[in-house]
Tab-separated table of N, CA and C in Angstrom:
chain	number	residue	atom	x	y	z
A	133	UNK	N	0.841	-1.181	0.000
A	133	UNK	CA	0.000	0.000	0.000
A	133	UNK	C	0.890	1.250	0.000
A	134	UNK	N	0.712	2.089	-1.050
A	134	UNK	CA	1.151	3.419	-0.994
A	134	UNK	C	1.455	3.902	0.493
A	135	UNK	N	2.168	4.804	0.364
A	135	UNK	CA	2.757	5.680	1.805
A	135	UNK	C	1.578	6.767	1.401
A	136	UNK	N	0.907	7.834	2.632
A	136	UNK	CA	-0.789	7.954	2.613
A	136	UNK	C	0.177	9.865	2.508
A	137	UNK	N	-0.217	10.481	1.811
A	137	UNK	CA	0.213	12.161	1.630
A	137	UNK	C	0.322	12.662	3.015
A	138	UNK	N	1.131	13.467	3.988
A	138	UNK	CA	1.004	14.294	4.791
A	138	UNK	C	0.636	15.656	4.479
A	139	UNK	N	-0.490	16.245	4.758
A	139	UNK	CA	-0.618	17.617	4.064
A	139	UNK	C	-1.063	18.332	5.451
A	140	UNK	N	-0.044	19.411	6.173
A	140	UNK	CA	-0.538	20.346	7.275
A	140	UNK	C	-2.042	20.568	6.760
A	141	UNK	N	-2.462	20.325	7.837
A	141	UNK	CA	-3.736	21.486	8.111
A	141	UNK	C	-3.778	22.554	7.915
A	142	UNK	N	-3.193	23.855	7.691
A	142	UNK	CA	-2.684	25.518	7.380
A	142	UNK	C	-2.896	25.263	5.754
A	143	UNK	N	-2.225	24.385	5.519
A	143	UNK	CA	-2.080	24.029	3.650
A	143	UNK	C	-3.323	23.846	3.324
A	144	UNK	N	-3.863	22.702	4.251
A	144	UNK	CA	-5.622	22.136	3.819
A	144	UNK	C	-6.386	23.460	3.626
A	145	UNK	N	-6.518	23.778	4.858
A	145	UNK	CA	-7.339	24.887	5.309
A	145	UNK	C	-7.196	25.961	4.059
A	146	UNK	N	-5.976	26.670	3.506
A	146	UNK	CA	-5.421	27.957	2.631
A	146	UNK	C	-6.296	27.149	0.911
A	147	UNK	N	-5.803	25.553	0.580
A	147	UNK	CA	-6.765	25.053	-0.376
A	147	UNK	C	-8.014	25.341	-1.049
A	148	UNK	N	-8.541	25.020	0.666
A	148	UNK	CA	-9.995	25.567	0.629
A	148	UNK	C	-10.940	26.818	0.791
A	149	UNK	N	-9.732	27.344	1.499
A	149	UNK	CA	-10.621	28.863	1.011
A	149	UNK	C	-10.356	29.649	-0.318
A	150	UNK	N	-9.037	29.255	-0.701
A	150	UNK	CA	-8.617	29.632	-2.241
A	150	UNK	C	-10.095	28.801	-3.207
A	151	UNK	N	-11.001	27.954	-3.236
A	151	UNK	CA	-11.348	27.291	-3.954
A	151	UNK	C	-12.733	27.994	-3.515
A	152	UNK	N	-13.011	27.732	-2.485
A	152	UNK	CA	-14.215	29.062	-2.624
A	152	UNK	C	-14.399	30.304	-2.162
A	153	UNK	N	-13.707	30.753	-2.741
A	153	UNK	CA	-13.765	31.928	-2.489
A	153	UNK	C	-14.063	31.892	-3.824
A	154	UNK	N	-13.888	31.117	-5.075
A	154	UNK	CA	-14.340	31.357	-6.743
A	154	UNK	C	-15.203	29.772	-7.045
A	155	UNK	N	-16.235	29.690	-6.439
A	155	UNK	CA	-16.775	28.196	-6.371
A	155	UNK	C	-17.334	28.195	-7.941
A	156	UNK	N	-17.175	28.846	-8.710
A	156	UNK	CA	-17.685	28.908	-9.909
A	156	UNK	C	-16.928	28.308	-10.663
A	157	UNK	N	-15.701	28.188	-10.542
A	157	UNK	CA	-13.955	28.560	-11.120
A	157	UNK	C	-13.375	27.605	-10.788
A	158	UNK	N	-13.034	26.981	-11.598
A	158	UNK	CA	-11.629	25.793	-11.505
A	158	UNK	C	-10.376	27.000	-10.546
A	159	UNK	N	-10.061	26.376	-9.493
A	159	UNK	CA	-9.056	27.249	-8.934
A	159	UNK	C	-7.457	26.735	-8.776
A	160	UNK	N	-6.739	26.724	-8.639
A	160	UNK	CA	-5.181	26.553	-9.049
A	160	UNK	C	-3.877	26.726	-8.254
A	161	UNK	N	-2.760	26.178	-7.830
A	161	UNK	CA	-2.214	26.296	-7.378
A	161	UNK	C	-0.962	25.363	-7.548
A	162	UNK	N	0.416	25.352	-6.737
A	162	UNK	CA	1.316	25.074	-6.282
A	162	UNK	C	1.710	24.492	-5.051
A	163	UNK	N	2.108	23.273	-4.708
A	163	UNK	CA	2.637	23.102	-3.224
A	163	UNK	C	4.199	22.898	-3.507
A	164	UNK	N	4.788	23.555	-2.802
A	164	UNK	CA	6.289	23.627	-2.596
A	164	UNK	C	6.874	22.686	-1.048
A	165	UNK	N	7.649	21.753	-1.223
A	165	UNK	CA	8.336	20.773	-0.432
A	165	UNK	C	9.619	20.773	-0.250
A	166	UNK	N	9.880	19.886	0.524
A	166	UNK	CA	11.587	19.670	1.043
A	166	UNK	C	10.998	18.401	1.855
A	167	UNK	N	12.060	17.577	0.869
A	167	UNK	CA	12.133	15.997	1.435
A	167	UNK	C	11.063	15.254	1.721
A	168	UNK	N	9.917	15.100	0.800
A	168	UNK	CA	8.701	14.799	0.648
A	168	UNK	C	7.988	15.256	1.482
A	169	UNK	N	7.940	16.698	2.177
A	169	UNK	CA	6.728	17.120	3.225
A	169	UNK	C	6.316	18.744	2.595
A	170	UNK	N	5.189	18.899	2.849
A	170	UNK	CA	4.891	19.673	1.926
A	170	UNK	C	4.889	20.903	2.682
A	171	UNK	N	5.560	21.988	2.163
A	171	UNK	CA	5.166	23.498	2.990
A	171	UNK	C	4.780	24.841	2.632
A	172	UNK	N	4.234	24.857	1.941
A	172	UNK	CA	3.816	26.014	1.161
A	172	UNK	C	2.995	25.788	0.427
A	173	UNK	N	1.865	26.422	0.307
A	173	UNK	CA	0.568	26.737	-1.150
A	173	UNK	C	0.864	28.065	-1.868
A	174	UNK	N	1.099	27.803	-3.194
A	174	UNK	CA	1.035	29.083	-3.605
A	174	UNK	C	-0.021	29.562	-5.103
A	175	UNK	N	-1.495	29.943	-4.566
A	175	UNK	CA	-1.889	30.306	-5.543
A	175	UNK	C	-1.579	31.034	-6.982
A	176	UNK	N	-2.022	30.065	-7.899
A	176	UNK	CA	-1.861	30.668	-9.549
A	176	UNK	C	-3.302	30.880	-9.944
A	177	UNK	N	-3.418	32.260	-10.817
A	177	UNK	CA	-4.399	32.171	-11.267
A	177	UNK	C	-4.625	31.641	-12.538
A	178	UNK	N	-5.538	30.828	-12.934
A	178	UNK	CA	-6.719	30.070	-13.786
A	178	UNK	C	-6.574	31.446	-14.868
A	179	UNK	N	-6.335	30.592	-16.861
A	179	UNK	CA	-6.372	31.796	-17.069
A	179	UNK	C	-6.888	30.961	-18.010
A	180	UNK	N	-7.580	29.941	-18.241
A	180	UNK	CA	-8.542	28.969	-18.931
A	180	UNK	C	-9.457	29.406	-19.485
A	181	UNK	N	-9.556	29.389	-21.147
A	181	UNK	CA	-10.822	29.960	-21.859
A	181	UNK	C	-12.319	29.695	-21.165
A	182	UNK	N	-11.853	28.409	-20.637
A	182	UNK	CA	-13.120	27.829	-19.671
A	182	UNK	C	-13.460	27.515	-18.094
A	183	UNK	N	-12.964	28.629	-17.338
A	183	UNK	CA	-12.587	28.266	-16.283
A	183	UNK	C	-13.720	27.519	-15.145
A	184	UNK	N	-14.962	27.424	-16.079
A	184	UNK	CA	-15.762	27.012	-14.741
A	184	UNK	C	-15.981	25.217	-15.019
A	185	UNK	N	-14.372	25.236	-16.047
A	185	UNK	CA	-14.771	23.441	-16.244
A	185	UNK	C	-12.713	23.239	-16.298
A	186	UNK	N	-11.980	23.818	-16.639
A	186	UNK	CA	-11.088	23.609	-16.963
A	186	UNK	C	-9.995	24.355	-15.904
A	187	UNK	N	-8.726	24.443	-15.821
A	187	UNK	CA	-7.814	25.556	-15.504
A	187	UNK	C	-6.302	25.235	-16.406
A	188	UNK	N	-5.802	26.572	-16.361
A	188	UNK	CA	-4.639	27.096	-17.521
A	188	UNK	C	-4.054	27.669	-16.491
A	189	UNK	N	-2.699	27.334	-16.089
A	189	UNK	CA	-1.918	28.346	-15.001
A	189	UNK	C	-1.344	29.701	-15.590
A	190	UNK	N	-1.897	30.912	-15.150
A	190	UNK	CA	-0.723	31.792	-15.688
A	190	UNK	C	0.379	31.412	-15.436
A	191	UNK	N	1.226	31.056	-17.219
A	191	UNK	CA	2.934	31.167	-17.432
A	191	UNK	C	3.301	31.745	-16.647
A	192	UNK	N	3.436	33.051	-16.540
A	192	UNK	CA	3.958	34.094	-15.819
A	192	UNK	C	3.961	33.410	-14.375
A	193	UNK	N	2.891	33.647	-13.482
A	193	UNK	CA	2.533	32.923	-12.325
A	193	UNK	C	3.314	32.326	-12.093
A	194	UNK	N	3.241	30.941	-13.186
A	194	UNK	CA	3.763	29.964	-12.421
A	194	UNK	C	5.327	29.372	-12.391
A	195	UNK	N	5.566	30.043	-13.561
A	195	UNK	CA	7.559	30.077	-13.380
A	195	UNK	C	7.509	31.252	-12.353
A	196	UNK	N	7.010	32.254	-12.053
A	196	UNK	CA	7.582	32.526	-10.975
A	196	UNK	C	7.433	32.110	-9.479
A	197	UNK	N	6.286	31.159	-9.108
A	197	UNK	CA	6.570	30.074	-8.282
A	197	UNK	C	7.815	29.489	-8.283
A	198	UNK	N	8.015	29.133	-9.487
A	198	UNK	CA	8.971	27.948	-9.591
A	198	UNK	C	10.386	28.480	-9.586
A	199	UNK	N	10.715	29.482	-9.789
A	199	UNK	CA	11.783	30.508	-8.899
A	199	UNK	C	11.770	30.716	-7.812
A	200	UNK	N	10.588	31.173	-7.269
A	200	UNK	CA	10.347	31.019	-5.621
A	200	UNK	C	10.846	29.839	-5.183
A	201	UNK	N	10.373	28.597	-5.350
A	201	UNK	CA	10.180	27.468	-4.788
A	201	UNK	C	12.501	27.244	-4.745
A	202	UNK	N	12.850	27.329	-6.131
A	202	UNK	CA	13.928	27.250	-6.258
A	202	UNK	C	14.631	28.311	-4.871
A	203	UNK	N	14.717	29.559	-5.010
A	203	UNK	CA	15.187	30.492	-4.476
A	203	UNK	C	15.130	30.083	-2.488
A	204	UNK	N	13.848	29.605	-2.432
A	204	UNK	CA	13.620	29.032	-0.951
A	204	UNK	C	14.119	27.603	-0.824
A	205	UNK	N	14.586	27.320	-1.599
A	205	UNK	CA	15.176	25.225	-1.302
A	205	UNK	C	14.008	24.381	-1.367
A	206	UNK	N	12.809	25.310	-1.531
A	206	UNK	CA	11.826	24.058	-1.858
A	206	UNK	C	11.649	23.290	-2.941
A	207	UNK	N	11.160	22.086	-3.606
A	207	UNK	CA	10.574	21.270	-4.570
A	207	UNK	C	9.202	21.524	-5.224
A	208	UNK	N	8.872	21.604	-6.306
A	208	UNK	CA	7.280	21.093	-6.676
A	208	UNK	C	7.633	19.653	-6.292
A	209	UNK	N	5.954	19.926	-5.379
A	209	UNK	CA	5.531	18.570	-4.271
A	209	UNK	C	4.144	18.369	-4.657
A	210	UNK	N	3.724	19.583	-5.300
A	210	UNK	CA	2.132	19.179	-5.511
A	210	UNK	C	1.486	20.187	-6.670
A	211	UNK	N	0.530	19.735	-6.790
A	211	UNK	CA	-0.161	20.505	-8.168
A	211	UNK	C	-1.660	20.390	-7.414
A	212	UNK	N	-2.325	21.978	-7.448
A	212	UNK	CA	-3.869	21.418	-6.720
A	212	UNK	C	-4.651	22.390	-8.219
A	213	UNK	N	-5.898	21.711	-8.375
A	213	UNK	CA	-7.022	22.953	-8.543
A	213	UNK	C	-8.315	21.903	-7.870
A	214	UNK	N	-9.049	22.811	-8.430
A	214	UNK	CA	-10.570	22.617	-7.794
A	214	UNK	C	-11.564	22.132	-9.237
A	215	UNK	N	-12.726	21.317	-8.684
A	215	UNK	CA	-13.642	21.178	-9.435
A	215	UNK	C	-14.550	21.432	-9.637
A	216	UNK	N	-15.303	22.311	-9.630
A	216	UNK	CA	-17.155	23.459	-9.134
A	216	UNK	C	-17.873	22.092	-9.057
A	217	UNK	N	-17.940	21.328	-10.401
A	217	UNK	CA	-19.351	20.535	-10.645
A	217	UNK	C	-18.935	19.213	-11.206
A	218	UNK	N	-17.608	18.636	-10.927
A	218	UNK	CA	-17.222	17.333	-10.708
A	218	UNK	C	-16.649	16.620	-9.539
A	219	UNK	N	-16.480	15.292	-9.805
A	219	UNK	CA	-16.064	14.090	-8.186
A	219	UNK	C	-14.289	14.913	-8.440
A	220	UNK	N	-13.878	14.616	-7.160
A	220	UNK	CA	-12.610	14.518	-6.911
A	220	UNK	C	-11.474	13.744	-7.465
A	221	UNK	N	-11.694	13.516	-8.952
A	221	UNK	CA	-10.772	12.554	-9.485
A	221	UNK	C	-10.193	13.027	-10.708
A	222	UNK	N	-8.928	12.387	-11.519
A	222	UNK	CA	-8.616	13.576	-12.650
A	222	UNK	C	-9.554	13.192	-13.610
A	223	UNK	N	-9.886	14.142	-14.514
A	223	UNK	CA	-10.670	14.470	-15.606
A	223	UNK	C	-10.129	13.876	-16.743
A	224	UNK	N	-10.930	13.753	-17.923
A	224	UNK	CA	-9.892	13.213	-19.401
A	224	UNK	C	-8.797	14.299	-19.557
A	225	UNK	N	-9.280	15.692	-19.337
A	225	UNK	CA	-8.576	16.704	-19.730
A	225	UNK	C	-7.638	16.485	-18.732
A	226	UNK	N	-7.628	16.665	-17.278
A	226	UNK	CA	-6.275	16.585	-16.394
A	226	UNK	C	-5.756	15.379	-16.872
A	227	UNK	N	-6.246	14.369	-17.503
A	227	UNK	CA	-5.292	13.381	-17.306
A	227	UNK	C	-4.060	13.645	-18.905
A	228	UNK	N	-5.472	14.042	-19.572
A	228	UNK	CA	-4.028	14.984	-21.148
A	228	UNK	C	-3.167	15.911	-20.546
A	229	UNK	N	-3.346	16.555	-20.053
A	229	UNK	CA	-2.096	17.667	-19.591
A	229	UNK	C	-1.890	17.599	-18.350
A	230	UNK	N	-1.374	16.502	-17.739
A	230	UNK	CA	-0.378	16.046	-17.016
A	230	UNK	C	0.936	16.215	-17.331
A	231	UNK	N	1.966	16.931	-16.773
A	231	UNK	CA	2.910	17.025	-17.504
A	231	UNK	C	3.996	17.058	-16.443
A	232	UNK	N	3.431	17.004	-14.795
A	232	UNK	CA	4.627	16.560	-14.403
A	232	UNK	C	4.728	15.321	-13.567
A	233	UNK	N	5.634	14.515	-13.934
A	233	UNK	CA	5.609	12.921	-13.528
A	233	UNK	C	5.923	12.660	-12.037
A	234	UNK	N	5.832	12.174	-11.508
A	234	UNK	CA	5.958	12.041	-9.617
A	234	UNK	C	5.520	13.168	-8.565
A	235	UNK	N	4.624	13.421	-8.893
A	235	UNK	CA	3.949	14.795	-8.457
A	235	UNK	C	2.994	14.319	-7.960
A	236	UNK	N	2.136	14.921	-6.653
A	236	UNK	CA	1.274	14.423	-6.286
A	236	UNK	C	-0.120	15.684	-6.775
A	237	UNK	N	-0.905	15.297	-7.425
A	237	UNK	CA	-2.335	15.956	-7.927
A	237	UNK	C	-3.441	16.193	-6.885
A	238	UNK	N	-3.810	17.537	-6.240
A	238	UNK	CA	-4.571	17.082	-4.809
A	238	UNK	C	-5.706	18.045	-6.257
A	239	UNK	N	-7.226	17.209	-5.506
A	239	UNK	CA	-8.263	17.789	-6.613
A	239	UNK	C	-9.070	17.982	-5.692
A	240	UNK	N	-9.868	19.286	-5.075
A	240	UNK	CA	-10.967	19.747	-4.406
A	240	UNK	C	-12.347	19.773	-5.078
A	241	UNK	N	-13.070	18.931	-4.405
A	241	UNK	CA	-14.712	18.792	-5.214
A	241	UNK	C	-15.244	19.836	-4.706
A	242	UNK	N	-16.259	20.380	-5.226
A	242	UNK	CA	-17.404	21.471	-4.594
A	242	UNK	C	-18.303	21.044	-4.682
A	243	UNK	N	-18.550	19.863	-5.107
A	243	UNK	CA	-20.129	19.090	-5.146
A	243	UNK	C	-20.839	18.898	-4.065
A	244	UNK	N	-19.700	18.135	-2.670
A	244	UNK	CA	-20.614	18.049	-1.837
A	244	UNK	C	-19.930	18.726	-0.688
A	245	UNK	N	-20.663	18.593	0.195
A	245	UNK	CA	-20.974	19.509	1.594
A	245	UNK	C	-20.467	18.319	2.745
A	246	UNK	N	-19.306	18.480	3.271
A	246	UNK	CA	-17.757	19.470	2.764
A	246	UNK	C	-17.372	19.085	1.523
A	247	UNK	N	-16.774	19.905	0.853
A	247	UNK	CA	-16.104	19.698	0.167
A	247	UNK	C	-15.053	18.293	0.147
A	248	UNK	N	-14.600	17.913	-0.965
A	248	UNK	CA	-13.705	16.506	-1.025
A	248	UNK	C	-12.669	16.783	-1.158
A	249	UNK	N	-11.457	16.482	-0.554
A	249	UNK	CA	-10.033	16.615	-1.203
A	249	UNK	C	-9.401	15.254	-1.637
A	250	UNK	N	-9.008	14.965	-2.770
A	250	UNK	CA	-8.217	13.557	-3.047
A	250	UNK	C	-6.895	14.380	-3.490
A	251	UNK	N	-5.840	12.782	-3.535
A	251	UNK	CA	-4.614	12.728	-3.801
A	251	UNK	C	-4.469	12.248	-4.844
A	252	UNK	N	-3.930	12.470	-5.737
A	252	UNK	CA	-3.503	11.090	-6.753
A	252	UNK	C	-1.699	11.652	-7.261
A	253	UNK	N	-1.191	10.588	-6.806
A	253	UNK	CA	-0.140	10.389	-7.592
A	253	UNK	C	0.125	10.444	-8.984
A	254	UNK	N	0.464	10.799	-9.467
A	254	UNK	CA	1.031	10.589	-11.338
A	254	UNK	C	2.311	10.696	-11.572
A	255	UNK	N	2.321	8.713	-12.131
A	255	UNK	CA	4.152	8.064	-12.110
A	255	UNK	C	4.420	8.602	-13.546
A	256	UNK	N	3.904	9.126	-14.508
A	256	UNK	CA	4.311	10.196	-15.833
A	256	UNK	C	3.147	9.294	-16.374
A	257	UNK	N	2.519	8.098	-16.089
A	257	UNK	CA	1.734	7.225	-17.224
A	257	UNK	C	0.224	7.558	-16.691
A	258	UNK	N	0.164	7.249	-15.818
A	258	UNK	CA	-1.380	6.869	-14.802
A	258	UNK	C	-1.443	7.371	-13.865
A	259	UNK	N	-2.779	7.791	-12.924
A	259	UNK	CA	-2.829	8.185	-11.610
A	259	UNK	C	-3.287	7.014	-10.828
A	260	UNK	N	-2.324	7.379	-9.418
A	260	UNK	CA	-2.908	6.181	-8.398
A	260	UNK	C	-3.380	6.949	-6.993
A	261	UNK	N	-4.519	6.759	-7.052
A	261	UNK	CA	-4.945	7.678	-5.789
A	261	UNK	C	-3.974	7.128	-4.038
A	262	UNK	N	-3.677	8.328	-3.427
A	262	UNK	CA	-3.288	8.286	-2.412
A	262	UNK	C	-4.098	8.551	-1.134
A	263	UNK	N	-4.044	8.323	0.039
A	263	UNK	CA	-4.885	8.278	0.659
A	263	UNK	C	-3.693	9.849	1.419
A	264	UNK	N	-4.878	10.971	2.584
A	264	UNK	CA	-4.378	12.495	2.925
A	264	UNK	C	-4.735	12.029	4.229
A	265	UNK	N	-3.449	12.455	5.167
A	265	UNK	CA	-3.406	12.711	6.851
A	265	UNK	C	-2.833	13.959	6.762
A	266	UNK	N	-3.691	15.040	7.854
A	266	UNK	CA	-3.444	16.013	7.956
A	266	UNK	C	-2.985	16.005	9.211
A	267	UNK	N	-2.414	16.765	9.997
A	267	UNK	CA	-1.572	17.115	11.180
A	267	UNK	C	-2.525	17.662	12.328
């Protein structure tokens, strides 16, 4: 059995209010790590022709995360957005533009009341859902 995601509570919590605060809106983000533990969320905004089904990271945005993340010693550890009006699992479309391999995919549902958070791993081929302990 997979080793189960550690994700702080501060991280959970910052997820979910980033996601509704635009419950309409595929919402987007970054988790930055060191040595498989995750410490940082850093919202990107959604710049998706379709954002209330899809998300597009602002370029801009998100290399400059990824300078951040560099500049602080952290790793991309995670890739999140949100789903308004689907389950918590990747989509045909997330699963086409997948593009980074050993990354863990956290996907926030808005369907139901609470909200869902899943994990899924993606080894560059397939996703394998992980099971989330928060702190």
């Amino acid at each position: 059995m997979p080793e189960p995601v550690i994700l702080p509570s501060s991280l959970r919590q910052r997820m979910f209010e980033h996601a509704l605060a635009s419950p309409d809106r595929e919402v987007c983000g970054l988790l930055g790590g060191v040595q498989q533990q995750l410490t940082a969320y850093y919202p990107v905004r959604n710049i998706a022709a379709d954002p209330g089904n899809e998300f597009l990271m602002d370029p801009v945005e998100q290399i400059g995360v990824m300078q951040q993340l560099r500049t602080t010693g952290e790793a991309l550890a995670g890739i999140f957005h949100s789903h308004p009006g689907s389950v918590a699992q990747p989509s045909a479309l997330d699963r086409r533009l997948a593009y980074y391999p050993d990354t863990i995919y956290f996907i926030l549902s808005l369907l139901t009341q609470p909200p869902e958070l899943k994990a899924w791993y993606f080894d560059g081929d397939c996703f394998q859902e992980r099971s989330i302990q928060t702190d």
